[in-house]
PDB file of C-alpha atoms in Angstrom:
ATOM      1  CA  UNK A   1      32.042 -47.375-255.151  1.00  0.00           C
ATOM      2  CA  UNK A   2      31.501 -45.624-251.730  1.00  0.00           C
ATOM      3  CA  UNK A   3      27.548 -45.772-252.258  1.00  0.00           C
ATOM      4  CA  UNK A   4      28.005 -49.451-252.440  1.00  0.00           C
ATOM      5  CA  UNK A   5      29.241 -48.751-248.659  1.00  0.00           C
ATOM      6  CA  UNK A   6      27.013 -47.021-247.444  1.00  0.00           C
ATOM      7  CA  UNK A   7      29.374 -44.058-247.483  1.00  0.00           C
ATOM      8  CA  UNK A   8      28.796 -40.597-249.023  1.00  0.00           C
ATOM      9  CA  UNK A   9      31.607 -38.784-250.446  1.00  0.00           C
ATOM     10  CA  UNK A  10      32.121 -35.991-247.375  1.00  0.00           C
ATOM     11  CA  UNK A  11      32.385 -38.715-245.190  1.00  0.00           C
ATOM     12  CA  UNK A  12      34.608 -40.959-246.843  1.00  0.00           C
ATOM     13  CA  UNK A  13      36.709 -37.880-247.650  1.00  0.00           C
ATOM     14  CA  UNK A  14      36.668 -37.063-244.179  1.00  0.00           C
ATOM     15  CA  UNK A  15      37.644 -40.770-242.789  1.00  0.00           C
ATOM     16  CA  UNK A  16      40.472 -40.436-245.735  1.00  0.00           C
ATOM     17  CA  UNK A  17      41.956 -37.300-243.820  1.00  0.00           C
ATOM     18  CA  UNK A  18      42.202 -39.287-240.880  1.00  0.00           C
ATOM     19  CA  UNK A  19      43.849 -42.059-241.392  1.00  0.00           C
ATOM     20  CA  UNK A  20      46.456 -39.633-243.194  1.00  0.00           C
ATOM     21  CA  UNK A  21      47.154 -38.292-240.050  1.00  0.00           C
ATOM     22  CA  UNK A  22      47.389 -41.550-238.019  1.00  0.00           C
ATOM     23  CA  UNK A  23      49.414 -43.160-240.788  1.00  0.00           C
ATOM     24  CA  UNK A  24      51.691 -39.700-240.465  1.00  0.00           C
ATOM     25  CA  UNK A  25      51.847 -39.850-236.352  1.00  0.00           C
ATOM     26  CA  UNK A  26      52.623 -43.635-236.305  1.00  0.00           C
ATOM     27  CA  UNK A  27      55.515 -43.350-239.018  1.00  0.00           C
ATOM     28  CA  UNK A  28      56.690 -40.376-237.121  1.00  0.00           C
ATOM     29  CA  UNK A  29      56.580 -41.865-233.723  1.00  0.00           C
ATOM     30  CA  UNK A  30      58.402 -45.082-235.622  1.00  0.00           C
ATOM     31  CA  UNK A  31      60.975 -43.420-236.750  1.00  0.00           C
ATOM     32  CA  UNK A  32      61.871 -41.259-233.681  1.00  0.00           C
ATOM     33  CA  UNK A  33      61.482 -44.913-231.748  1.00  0.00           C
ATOM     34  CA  UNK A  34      63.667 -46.536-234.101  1.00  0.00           C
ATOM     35  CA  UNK A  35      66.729 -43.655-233.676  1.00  0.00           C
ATOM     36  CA  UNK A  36      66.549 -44.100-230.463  1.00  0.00           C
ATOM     37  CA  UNK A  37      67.272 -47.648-230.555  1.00  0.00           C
ATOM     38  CA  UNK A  38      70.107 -47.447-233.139  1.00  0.00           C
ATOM     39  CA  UNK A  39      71.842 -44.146-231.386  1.00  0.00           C
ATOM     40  CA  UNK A  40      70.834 -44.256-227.841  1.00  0.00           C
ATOM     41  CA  UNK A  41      70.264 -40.564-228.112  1.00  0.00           C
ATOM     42  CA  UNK A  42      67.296 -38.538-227.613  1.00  0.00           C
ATOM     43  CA  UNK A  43      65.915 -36.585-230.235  1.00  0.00           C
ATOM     44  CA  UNK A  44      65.899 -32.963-230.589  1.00  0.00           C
ATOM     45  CA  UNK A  45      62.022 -32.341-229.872  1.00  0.00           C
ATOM     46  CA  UNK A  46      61.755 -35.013-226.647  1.00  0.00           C
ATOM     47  CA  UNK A  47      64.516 -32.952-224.716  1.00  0.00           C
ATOM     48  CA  UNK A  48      62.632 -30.053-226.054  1.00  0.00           C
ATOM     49  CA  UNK A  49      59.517 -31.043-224.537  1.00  0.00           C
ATOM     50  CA  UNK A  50      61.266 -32.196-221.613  1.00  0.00           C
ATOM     51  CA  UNK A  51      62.721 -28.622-220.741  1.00  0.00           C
ATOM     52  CA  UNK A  52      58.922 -26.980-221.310  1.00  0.00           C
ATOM     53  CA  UNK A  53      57.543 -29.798-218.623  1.00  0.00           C
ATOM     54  CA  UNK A  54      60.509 -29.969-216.325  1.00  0.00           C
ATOM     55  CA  UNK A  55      60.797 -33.761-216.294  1.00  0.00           C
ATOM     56  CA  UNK A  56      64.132 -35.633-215.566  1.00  0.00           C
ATOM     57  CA  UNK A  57      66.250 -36.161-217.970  1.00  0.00           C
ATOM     58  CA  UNK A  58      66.549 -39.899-217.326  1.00  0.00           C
ATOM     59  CA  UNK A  59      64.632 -42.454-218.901  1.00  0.00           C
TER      60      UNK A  59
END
């Protein structure tokens, strides 16, 4: 099937990895977006990364 491409099978498996980890950072990033909405609160990991950096608390 992936000759029919154009595509040999490193590469596609390659561009399969990928979009894995898109899909996985979108989904993630979704979700976290979506808590926020329904709780108002901020996640464990933004004030996290808002302690290492320093930045205001605000939004």
């Amino acid at each position: 099937m992936w000759d029919e491409l154009g595509i040999s099978g490193g590469t596609a498996i390659i561009i399969l990895i990928a979009l894995y980890f898109i899909i996985k950072w979108a989904v993630k990033n979704g979700v976290k977006e979506a808590y926020k909405d329904i709780t108002g609160n901020k996640t464990a990991e933004d004030t996290e990364i808002e302690k290492i950096f320093g930045l205001d608390a605000e939004d």
